[in-house]
Tab-separated table of C-alpha atoms in Angstrom:
chain	number	residue	atom	x	y	z
A	482	MET	CA	0.070	-0.173	-0.026
A	483	ALA	CA	1.417	3.547	-0.573
A	484	PRO	CA	3.009	5.394	2.209
A	485	TRP	CA	0.169	8.266	2.458
A	486	ARG	CA	-2.655	5.549	2.652
A	487	ILE	CA	-0.967	3.840	5.486
A	488	GLY	CA	-1.087	6.846	7.792
A	489	MET	CA	-4.767	6.951	7.247
A	490	GLY	CA	-5.748	3.755	8.224
A	491	LEU	CA	-6.926	2.253	4.972
A	492	THR	CA	-5.306	-1.044	5.340
A	493	MET	CA	-7.381	-4.011	3.239
A	494	GLY	CA	-5.963	-6.858	3.951
A	495	LEU	CA	-3.429	-9.363	5.514
A	496	GLU	CA	-0.895	-8.317	2.564
A	497	GLU	CA	-0.950	-4.768	4.233
A	498	GLN	CA	0.133	-6.302	7.885
A	499	LEU	CA	3.182	-8.216	6.452
A	500	PRO	CA	6.385	-6.769	6.504
A	501	ALA	CA	8.094	-5.761	3.257
A	502	GLY	CA	9.617	-8.940	1.315
A	503	ILE	CA	6.677	-11.370	2.104
A	504	ALA	CA	5.065	-12.881	-0.764
A	505	LEU	CA	1.695	-14.485	-0.733
A	506	THR	CA	0.553	-17.516	-2.904
A	507	THR	CA	-0.748	-21.101	-2.432
A	508	VAL	CA	1.174	-24.106	-1.907
A	509	GLU	CA	-0.327	-25.258	-5.350
A	510	ASN	CA	0.795	-22.266	-7.203
A	511	LEU	CA	4.294	-22.406	-5.687
A	512	ALA	CA	4.487	-26.234	-6.628
A	513	GLY	CA	3.172	-25.690	-10.202
A	514	TYR	CA	6.021	-23.054	-10.635
A	515	MET	CA	9.017	-24.992	-9.534
A	516	ARG	CA	7.572	-28.048	-11.360
A	517	LYS	CA	6.992	-26.597	-14.609
A	518	ASN	CA	10.473	-24.675	-14.389
A	519	SER	CA	12.203	-27.959	-13.781
A	520	LEU	CA	11.320	-30.934	-15.890
A	521	TRP	CA	13.835	-33.006	-16.909
A	522	PRO	CA	12.813	-35.276	-19.846
A	523	VAL	CA	14.087	-38.890	-20.386
A	524	THR	CA	15.887	-39.858	-23.337
A	525	PHE	CA	13.676	-41.575	-25.668
A	526	GLY	CA	13.998	-41.310	-29.409
A	527	LEU	CA	12.697	-43.953	-31.436
A	528	ALA	CA	12.488	-42.666	-35.217
A	529	CYS	CA	12.979	-39.328	-37.626
A	530	CYS	CA	11.360	-37.187	-34.727
A	531	ALA	CA	13.972	-38.011	-32.581
A	532	ILE	CA	16.092	-35.681	-34.913
A	533	GLU	CA	14.020	-32.823	-34.118
A	534	MET	CA	13.799	-33.205	-30.598
A	535	MET	CA	17.616	-33.341	-30.608
A	536	ALA	CA	17.678	-30.104	-32.274
A	537	VAL	CA	15.645	-28.357	-29.524
A	538	GLY	CA	18.109	-29.484	-26.762
A	539	ALA	CA	20.687	-27.554	-29.210
A	540	GLY	CA	22.008	-23.919	-29.191
A	541	ARG	CA	19.708	-22.293	-31.879
A	542	TYR	CA	16.681	-23.595	-29.909
A	543	ASP	CA	18.092	-23.609	-26.138
A	544	LEU	CA	15.687	-25.558	-24.289
A	545	ALA	CA	17.751	-24.848	-21.180
A	546	ARG	CA	15.904	-21.405	-21.106
A	547	PHE	CA	12.891	-23.629	-19.640
A	548	GLY	CA	14.926	-25.410	-16.900
A	549	MET	CA	15.260	-28.483	-19.334
A	550	GLU	CA	19.179	-28.480	-19.795
A	551	VAL	CA	19.793	-32.068	-19.898
A	552	PHE	CA	18.051	-34.877	-21.548
A	553	ARG	CA	18.308	-37.546	-18.384
A	554	PRO	CA	20.000	-41.071	-19.569
A	555	SER	CA	17.721	-42.777	-16.438
A	556	PRO	CA	14.239	-42.999	-16.143
A	557	ARG	CA	14.484	-42.573	-12.523
A	558	GLN	CA	15.861	-39.033	-12.977
A	559	ALA	CA	13.625	-37.821	-15.323
A	560	ASP	CA	9.848	-36.530	-15.196
A	561	LEU	CA	8.512	-36.044	-18.666
A	562	MET	CA	8.717	-38.508	-21.358
A	563	ILE	CA	8.906	-37.342	-25.155
A	564	VAL	CA	7.953	-39.857	-27.202
A	565	ALA	CA	9.527	-39.229	-30.454
A	566	GLY	CA	8.404	-41.469	-32.950
A	567	ARG	CA	6.807	-45.041	-34.207
A	568	VAL	CA	6.271	-47.190	-31.222
A	569	SER	CA	6.430	-51.212	-32.657
A	570	GLN	CA	4.744	-54.003	-30.617
A	571	LYS	CA	7.974	-55.072	-29.575
A	572	MET	CA	9.082	-51.698	-27.956
A	573	ALA	CA	5.730	-51.009	-26.358
A	574	PRO	CA	6.613	-53.109	-23.090
A	575	VAL	CA	10.028	-51.375	-22.930
A	576	VAL	CA	8.030	-47.901	-23.450
A	577	ARG	CA	5.756	-48.986	-20.374
A	578	GLN	CA	8.681	-50.113	-18.321
A	579	ILE	CA	10.541	-47.041	-18.895
A	580	TYR	CA	7.137	-44.867	-17.825
A	581	ASP	CA	6.775	-47.159	-14.600
A	582	GLN	CA	10.186	-46.625	-13.496
A	583	MET	CA	9.928	-42.915	-13.876
A	584	PRO	CA	8.943	-41.065	-10.485
A	585	GLY	CA	5.556	-39.244	-10.081
A	586	PRO	CA	4.847	-36.652	-11.209
A	587	LYS	CA	5.242	-37.543	-14.497
A	588	TRP	CA	4.046	-36.490	-17.800
A	589	VAL	CA	4.033	-37.861	-21.364
A	590	LEU	CA	4.424	-35.813	-24.886
A	591	SER	CA	3.295	-37.890	-27.777
A	592	MET	CA	5.738	-36.265	-30.441
A	593	GLY	CA	4.645	-36.868	-34.166
A	594	ALA	CA	1.963	-38.512	-36.166
A	595	CYS	CA	3.505	-41.834	-35.675
A	596	ALA	CA	3.630	-41.842	-31.962
A	597	SER	CA	0.186	-40.009	-31.746
A	598	SER	CA	-1.857	-42.454	-34.010
A	599	GLY	CA	0.370	-44.659	-35.940
A	600	GLY	CA	1.032	-42.186	-38.986
A	601	MET	CA	1.283	-43.788	-42.486
A	602	PHE	CA	2.269	-46.967	-40.774
A	603	ASN	CA	-1.040	-48.738	-40.453
A	604	ASN	CA	-0.164	-52.207	-39.782
A	605	TYR	CA	0.070	-55.189	-37.187
A	606	ALA	CA	4.014	-54.251	-36.165
A	607	ILE	CA	3.194	-50.630	-35.077
A	608	VAL	CA	1.219	-49.234	-32.366
A	609	GLN	CA	-1.892	-47.429	-33.312
A	610	GLY	CA	-1.207	-44.624	-30.751
A	611	VAL	CA	1.269	-44.528	-27.939
A	612	ASP	CA	-2.050	-43.626	-25.637
A	613	HIS	CA	-2.613	-47.199	-25.634
A	614	ILE	CA	0.442	-47.993	-23.543
A	615	VAL	CA	0.941	-45.280	-21.406
A	616	PRO	CA	-1.314	-41.838	-20.230
A	617	VAL	CA	-0.621	-39.116	-22.716
A	618	ASP	CA	-0.865	-35.126	-21.618
A	619	ILE	CA	0.029	-33.468	-24.574
A	620	TYR	CA	0.192	-34.505	-28.570
A	621	LEU	CA	2.026	-32.781	-30.966
A	622	PRO	CA	1.239	-33.548	-34.752
A	623	GLY	CA	3.427	-33.682	-37.651
A	624	CYS	CA	5.617	-35.555	-39.594
A	625	PRO	CA	8.192	-34.619	-38.259
A	626	PRO	CA	6.661	-31.856	-36.256
A	627	ARG	CA	9.250	-28.755	-36.140
A	628	PRO	CA	11.284	-27.769	-33.172
A	629	GLU	CA	9.390	-24.724	-32.678
A	630	MET	CA	6.351	-26.903	-32.765
A	631	LEU	CA	7.858	-29.000	-29.485
A	632	MET	CA	8.922	-26.080	-27.975
A	633	ASP	CA	5.247	-24.566	-28.106
A	634	ALA	CA	3.818	-28.230	-26.951
A	635	ILE	CA	6.485	-27.950	-24.008
A	636	LEU	CA	5.083	-24.519	-23.311
A	637	LYS	CA	1.574	-25.473	-23.105
A	638	LEU	CA	2.481	-28.400	-20.736
A	639	HIS	CA	4.131	-26.130	-18.691
A	640	GLU	CA	0.627	-24.305	-18.401
A	641	GLN	CA	-1.012	-27.439	-17.409
A	642	ILE	CA	1.683	-28.345	-14.707
A	643	SER	CA	1.579	-24.949	-13.180
A	644	ASN	CA	-2.579	-25.356	-13.078
A	645	SER	CA	-2.678	-28.774	-11.720
A	646	LYS	CA	-3.907	-29.405	-8.240
A	647	LEU	CA	-2.127	-31.034	-5.437
A	648	GLY	CA	-3.509	-34.118	-2.860
A	649	VAL	CA	-7.004	-34.512	-2.712
A	650	ASN	CA	-8.050	-31.912	-5.273
A	651	ARG	CA	-5.592	-33.518	-7.717
A	652	GLU	CA	-7.680	-37.260	-6.874
A	653	GLU	CA	-10.967	-35.246	-7.263
A	654	ILE	CA	-10.328	-33.487	-10.565
A	655	ILE	CA	-8.836	-37.055	-11.920
A	656	ARG	CA	-12.059	-39.054	-10.840
A	657	GLU	CA	-14.228	-36.136	-12.446
A	658	VAL	CA	-12.358	-36.436	-15.685
A	659	GLU	CA	-12.545	-40.327	-15.675
A	660	ALA	CA	-16.309	-40.291	-15.092
A	661	ALA	CA	-16.831	-37.598	-17.911
A	662	ALA	CA	-14.653	-39.745	-19.914
A	663	LEU	CA	-16.893	-42.776	-19.425
A	664	ALA	CA	-20.240	-40.767	-19.694
A	665	SER	CA	-19.288	-39.345	-23.325
A	666	LYS	CA	-20.613	-40.894	-26.339
A	667	PRO	CA	-18.415	-43.406	-28.133
A	668	THR	CA	-16.845	-42.444	-31.106
A	669	PHE	CA	-18.663	-44.760	-33.666
A	670	GLN	CA	-22.061	-43.131	-32.280
A	671	ILE	CA	-20.921	-39.591	-32.986
A	672	GLN	CA	-22.462	-37.958	-35.923
A	673	GLY	CA	-20.832	-35.190	-37.743
A	674	LEU	CA	-19.220	-33.924	-40.828
A	675	LEU	CA	-17.340	-37.241	-41.688
A	676	LYS	CA	-20.423	-39.039	-40.842
A	677	SER	CA	-23.548	-39.374	-43.619
């Protein structure tokens, strides 16, 4: 509050009673800020999208600006899995094992058309979307997506992380999302532009 108003007794709330230098926030906002600015991705490139993912870590795009200096070689040190490229049926158990070894909270970014939906590989050998194996937080389209697109997807993930709830609130939101997903209409019943 301005000094001329303090003498008039016009205090507005708790922030006026605290000494200078004290910042007020919620634990959820503080935890979200810390989490979003300290993401460590696991090294997990499967196909051509991995080249674009490597470019993001190089000097031109500099992922270090967002606290993601190093792609971690161990899943036990990482909290973000960027699945970059197609996932074969043989690789699917490995993807799940690496996801299970990551400490929580953890996030998954599906990079490219192949990781998101199988892409042009519509056959028995390729998993038709990594969301059949692990829960995906952000889908990044493209074949392959540009490094700028990956940076944008990471910034959108930062927004999700900073707005996420903690503890009981988080569990309640997860239950609501699952209930809404179960109550929604199956895709084969949806009428729209592509259905006649």
